[in-house]
PDB file of C-alpha atoms in Angstrom:
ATOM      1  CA  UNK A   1     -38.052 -42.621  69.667  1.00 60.00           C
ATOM      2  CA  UNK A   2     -38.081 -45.900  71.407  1.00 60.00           C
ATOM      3  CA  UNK A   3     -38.980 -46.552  75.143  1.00 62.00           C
ATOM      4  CA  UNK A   4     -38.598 -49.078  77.315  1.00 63.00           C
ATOM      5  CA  UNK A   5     -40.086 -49.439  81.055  1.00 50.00           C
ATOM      6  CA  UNK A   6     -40.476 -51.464  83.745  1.00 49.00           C
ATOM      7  CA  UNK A   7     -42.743 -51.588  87.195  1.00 41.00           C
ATOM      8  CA  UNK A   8     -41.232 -50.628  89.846  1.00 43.00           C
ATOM      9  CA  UNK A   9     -42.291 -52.794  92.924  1.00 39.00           C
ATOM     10  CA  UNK A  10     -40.463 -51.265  95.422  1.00 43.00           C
ATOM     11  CA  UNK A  11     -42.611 -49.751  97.969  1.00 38.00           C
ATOM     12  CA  UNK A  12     -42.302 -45.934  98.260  1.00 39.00           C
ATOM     13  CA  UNK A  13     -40.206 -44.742 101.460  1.00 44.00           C
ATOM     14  CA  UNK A  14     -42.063 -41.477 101.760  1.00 43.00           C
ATOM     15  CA  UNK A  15     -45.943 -41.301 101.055  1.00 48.00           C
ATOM     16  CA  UNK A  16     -47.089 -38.857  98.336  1.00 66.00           C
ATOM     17  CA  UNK A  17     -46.403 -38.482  94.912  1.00 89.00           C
ATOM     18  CA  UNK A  18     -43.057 -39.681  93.191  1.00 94.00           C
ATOM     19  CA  UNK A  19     -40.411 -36.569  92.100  1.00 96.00           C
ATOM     20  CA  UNK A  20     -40.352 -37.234  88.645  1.00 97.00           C
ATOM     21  CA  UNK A  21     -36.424 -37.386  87.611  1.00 98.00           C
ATOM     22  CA  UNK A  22     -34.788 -37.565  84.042  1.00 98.00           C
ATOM     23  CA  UNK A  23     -31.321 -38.797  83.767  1.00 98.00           C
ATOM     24  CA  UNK A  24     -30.207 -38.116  80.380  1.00 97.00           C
ATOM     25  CA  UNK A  25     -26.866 -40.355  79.206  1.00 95.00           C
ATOM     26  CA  UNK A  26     -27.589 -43.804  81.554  1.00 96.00           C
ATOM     27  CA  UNK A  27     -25.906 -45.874  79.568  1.00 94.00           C
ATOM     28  CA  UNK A  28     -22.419 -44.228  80.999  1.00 92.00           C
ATOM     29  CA  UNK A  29     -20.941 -44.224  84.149  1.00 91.00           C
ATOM     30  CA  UNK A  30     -21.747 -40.424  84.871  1.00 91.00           C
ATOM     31  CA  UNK A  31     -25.496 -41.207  84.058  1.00 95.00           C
ATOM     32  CA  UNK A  32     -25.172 -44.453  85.953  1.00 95.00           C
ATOM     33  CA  UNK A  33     -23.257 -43.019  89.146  1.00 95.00           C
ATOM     34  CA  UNK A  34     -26.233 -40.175  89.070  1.00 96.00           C
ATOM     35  CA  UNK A  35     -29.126 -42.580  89.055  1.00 96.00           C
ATOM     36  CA  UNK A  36     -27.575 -44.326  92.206  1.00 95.00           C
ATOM     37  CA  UNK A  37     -27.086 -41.067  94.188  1.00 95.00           C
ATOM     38  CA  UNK A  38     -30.332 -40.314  93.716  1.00 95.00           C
ATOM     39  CA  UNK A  39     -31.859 -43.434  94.318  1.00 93.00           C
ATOM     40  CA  UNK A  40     -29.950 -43.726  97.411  1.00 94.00           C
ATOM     41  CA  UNK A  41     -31.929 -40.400  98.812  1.00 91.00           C
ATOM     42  CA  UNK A  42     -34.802 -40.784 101.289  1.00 88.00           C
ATOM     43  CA  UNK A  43     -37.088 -39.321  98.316  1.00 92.00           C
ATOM     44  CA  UNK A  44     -40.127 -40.887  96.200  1.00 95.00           C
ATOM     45  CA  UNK A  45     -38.594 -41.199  93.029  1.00 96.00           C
ATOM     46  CA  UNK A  46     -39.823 -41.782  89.404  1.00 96.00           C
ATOM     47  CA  UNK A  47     -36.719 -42.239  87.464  1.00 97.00           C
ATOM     48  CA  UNK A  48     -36.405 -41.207  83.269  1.00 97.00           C
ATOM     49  CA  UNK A  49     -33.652 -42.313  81.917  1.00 97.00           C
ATOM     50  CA  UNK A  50     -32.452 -41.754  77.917  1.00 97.00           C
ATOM     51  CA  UNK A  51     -29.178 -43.038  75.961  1.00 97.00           C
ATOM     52  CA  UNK A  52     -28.272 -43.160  72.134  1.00 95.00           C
ATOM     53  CA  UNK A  53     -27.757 -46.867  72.619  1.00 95.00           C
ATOM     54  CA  UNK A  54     -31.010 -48.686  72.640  1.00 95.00           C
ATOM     55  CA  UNK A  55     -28.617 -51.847  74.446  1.00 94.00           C
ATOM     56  CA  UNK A  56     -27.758 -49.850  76.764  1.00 93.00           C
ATOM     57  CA  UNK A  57     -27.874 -51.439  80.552  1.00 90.00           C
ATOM     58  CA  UNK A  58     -29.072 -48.105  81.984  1.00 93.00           C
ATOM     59  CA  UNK A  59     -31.884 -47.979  80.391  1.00 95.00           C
ATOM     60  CA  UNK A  60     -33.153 -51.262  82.288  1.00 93.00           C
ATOM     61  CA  UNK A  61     -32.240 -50.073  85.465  1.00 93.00           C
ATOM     62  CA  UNK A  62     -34.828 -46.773  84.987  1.00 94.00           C
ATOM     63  CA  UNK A  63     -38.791 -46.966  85.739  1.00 95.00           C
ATOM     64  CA  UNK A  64     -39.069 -45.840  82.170  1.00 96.00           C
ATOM     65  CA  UNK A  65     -36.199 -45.562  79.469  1.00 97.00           C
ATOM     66  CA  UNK A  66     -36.255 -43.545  76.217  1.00 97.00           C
ATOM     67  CA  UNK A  67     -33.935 -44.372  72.837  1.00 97.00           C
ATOM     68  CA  UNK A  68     -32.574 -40.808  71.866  1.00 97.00           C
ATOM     69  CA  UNK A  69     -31.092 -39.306  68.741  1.00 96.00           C
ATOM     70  CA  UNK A  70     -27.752 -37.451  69.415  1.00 94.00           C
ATOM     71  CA  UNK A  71     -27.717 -33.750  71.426  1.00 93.00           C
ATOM     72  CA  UNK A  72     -26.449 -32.570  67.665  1.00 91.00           C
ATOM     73  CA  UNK A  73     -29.196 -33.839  65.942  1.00 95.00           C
ATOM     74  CA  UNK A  74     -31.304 -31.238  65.034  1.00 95.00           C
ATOM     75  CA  UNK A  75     -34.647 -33.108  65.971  1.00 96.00           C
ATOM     76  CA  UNK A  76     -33.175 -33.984  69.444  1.00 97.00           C
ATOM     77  CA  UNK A  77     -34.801 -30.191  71.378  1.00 97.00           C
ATOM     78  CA  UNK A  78     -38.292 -31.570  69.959  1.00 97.00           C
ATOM     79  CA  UNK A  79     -37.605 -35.119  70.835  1.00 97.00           C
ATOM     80  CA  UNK A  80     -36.473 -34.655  74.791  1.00 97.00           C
ATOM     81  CA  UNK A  81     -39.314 -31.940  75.185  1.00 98.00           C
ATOM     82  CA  UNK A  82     -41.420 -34.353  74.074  1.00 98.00           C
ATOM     83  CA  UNK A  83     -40.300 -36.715  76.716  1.00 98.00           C
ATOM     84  CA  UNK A  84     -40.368 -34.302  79.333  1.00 98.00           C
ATOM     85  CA  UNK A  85     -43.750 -33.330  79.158  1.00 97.00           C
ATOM     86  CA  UNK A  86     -44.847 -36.306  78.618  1.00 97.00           C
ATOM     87  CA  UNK A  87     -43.391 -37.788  81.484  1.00 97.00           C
ATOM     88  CA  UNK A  88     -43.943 -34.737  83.379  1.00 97.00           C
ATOM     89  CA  UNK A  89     -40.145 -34.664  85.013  1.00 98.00           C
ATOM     90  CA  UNK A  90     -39.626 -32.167  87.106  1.00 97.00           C
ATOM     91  CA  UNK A  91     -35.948 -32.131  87.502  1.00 97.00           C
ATOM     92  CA  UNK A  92     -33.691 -32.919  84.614  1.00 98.00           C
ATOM     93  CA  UNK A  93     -29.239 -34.123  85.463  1.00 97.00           C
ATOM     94  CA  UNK A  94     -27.151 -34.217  82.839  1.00 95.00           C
ATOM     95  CA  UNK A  95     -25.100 -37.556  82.396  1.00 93.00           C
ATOM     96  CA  UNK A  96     -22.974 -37.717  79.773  1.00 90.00           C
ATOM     97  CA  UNK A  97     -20.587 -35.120  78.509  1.00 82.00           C
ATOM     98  CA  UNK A  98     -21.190 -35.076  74.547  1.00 83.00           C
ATOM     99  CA  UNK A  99     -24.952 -33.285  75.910  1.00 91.00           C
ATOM    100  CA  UNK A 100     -23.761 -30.450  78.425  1.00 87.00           C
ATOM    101  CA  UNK A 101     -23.134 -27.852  75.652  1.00 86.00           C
ATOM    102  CA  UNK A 102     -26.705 -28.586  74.149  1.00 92.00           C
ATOM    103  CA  UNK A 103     -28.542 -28.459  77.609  1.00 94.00           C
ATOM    104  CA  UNK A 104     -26.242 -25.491  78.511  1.00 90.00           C
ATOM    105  CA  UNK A 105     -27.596 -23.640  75.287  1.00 91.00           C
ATOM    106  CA  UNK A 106     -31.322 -24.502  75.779  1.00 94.00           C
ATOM    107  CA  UNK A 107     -32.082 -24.655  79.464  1.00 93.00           C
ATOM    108  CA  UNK A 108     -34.124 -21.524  79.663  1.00 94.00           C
ATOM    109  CA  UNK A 109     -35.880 -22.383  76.508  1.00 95.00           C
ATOM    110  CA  UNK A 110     -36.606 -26.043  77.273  1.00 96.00           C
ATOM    111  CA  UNK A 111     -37.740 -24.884  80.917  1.00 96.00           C
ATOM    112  CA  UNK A 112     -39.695 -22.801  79.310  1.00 96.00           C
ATOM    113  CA  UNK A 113     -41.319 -24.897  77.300  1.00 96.00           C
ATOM    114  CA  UNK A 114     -41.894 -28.044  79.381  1.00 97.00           C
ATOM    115  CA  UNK A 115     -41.688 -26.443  83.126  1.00 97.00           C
ATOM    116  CA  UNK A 116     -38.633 -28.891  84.300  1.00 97.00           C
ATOM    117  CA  UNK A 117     -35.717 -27.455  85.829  1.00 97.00           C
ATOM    118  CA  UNK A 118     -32.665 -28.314  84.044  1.00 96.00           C
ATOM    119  CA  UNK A 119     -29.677 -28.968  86.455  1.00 94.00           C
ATOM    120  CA  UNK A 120     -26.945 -27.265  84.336  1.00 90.00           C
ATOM    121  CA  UNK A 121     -24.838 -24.512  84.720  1.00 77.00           C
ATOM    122  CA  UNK A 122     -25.880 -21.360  81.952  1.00 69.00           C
ATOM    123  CA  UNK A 123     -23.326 -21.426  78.469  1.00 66.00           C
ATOM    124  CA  UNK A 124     -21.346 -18.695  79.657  1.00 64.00           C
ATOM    125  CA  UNK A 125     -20.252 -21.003  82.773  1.00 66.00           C
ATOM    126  CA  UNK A 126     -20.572 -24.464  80.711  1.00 60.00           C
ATOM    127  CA  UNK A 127     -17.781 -23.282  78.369  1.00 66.00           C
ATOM    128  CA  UNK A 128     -15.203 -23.218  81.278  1.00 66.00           C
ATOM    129  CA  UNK A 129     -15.246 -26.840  81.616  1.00 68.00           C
ATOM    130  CA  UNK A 130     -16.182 -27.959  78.421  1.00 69.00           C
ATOM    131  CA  UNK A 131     -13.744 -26.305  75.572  1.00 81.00           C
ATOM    132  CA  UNK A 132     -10.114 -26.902  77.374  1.00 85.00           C
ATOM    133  CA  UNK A 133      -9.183 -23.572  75.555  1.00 87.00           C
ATOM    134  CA  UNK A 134     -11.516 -21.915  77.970  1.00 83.00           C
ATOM    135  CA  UNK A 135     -10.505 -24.076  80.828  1.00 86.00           C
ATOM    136  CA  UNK A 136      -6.632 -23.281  80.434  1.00 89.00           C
ATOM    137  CA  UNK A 137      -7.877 -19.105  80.305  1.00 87.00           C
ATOM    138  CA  UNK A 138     -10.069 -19.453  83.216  1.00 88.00           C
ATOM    139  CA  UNK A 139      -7.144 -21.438  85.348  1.00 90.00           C
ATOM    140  CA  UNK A 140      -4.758 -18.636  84.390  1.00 91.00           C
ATOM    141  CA  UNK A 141      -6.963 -15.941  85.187  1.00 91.00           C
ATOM    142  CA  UNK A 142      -7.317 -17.000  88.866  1.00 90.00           C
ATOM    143  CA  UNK A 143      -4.493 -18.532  89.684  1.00 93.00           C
ATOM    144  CA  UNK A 144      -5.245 -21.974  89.476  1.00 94.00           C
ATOM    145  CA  UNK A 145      -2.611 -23.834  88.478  1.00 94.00           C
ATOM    146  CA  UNK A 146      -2.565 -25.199  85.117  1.00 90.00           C
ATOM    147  CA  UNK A 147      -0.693 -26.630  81.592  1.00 91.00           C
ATOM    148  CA  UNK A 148       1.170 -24.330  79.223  1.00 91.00           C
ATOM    149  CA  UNK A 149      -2.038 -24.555  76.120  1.00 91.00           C
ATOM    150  CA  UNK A 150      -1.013 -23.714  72.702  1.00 91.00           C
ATOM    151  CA  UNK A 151      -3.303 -23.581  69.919  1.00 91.00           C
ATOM    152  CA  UNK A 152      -1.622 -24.893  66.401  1.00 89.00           C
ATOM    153  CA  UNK A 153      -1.872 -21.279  64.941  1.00 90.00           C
ATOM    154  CA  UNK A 154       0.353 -20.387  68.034  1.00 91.00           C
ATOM    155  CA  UNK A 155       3.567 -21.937  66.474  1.00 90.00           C
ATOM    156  CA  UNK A 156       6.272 -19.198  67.587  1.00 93.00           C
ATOM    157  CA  UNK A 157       4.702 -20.059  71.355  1.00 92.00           C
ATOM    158  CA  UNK A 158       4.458 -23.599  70.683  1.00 90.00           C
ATOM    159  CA  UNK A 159       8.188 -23.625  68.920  1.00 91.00           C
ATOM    160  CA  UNK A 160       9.420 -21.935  72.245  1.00 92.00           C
ATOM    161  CA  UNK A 161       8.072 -24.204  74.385  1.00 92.00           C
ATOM    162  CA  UNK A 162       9.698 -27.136  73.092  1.00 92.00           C
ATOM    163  CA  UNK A 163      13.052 -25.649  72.910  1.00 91.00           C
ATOM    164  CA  UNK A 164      12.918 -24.855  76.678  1.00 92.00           C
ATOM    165  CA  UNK A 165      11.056 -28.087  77.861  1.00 91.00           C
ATOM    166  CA  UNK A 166      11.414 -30.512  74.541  1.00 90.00           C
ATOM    167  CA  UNK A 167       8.827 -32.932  73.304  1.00 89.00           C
ATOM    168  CA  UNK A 168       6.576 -33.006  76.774  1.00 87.00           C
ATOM    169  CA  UNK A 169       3.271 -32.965  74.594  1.00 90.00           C
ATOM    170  CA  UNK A 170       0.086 -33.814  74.278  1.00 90.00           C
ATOM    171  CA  UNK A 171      -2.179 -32.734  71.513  1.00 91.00           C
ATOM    172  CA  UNK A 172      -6.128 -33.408  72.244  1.00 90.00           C
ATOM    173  CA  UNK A 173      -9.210 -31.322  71.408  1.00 88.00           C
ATOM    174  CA  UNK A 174     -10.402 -28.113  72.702  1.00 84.00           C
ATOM    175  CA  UNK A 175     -13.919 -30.104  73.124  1.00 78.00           C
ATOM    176  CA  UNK A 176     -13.963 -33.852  73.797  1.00 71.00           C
ATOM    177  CA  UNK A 177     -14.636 -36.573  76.314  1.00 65.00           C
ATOM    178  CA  UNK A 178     -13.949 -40.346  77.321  1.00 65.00           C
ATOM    179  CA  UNK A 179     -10.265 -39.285  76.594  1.00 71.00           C
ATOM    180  CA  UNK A 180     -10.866 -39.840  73.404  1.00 78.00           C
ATOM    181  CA  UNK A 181      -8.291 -38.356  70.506  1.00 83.00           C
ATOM    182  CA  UNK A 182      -5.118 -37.952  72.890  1.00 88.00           C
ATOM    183  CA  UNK A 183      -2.250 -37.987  71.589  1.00 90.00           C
ATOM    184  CA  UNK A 184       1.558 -37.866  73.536  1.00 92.00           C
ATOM    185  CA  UNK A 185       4.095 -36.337  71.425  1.00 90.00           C
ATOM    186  CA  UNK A 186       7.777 -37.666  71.258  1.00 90.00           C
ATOM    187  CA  UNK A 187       8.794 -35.322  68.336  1.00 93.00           C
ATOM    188  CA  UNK A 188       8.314 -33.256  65.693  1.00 91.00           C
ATOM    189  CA  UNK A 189       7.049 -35.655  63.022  1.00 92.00           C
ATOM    190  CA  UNK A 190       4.831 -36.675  65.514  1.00 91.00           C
ATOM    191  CA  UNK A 191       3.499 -34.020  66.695  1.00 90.00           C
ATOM    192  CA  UNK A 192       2.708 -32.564  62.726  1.00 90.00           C
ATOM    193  CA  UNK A 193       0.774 -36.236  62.523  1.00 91.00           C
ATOM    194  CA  UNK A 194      -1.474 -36.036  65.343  1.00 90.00           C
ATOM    195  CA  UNK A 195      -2.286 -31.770  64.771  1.00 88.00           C
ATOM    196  CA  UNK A 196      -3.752 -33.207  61.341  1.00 89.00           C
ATOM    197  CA  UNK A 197      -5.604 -36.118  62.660  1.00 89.00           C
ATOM    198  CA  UNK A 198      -7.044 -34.359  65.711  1.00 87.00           C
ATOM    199  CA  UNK A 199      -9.683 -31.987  64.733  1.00 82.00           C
ATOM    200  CA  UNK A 200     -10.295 -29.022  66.461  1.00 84.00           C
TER     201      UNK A 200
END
């Protein structure tokens, strides 16, 4: 784990002590648009910041900044617990996408563990937003409008679908972000191209 930090020689706008915030992903624009919000409140803030990407910009623009492994690393729960108690952060936001699932899994147990609050919605909720399979379910359950979903196992659905609507396709990954591994579909050879080279 690398860190980098730098003073801070702003004066404080409210007296007291600083509310110690970690944003995790600050090298993105999520992370990024967080640490402005924030910083644009009337509150004493310390602010954490960690990315994969030691080059990352985001990490300059944070009191203190923290190299991380991957949320899929196994040593990455020991690593940001590490950082949070040592840092003492209070209040933990989620910035990039690629970590929601891992925070979603182990808020209670890194609260726990450290005593920050972790600003994430519980797994059962995460899932909704984060595997599109469970996003297209949701939508249809209450009425909110939303795609005809296949998934390649469906193929008498899928089949259907294109003889009443053609080739109006796209094939992408249940879980994903950046729109990253989207595919549009013109036809059939295609579409059997881009179901092999998109996993998941």
């Amino acid at each position: 784990m690398q860190k980098n930090s730098r003073s801070n020689n702003k004066p404080s706008r409210l007296s007291g002590k600083a509310i110690r915030v970690l944003v995790t992903g600050v090298g993105g624009n999520i992370g990024q648009g967080i640490m402005k919000a924030v910083r644009m409140s009337k509150l004493n803030i310390r602010m954490i910041g960690t990315d994969m990407n030691p080059l990352s910009a985001g990490l300059m623009l944070c009191d203190r900044g923290y190299v991380v492994k991957r949320s899929s690393d196994p040593g990455f729960f020991r690593q940001i617990a590490e950082i949070l108690r040592r840092e003492k952060v209070q209040i933990l936001f989620v910035g990039s996408d690629e970590e929601i699932d891992f925070f979603s899994k182990n808020r209670l147990r890194l609260q726990s563990a450290t005593g920050t609050f972790i600003l994430v919605s519980g797994e059962s909720i995460s899932r909704f937003g984060y595997d599109k399979w469970h996003t297209y379910h949701f939508c249809k359950e209450h009425g909110i409008p939303y795609p005809s979903t296949f998934l390649p196992s469906q193929k008498k659905e899928l089949k259907s679908f294109i003889s009443g609507n053609g080739y109006r396709l796209l094939v992408k990954p249940r879980i994903g972000y950046g729109s990253r591994d989207i595919y549009r579909v013109s036809n059939q050879q295609e579409l059997s191209v881009f179901l092999k080279r998109v996993k998941n």
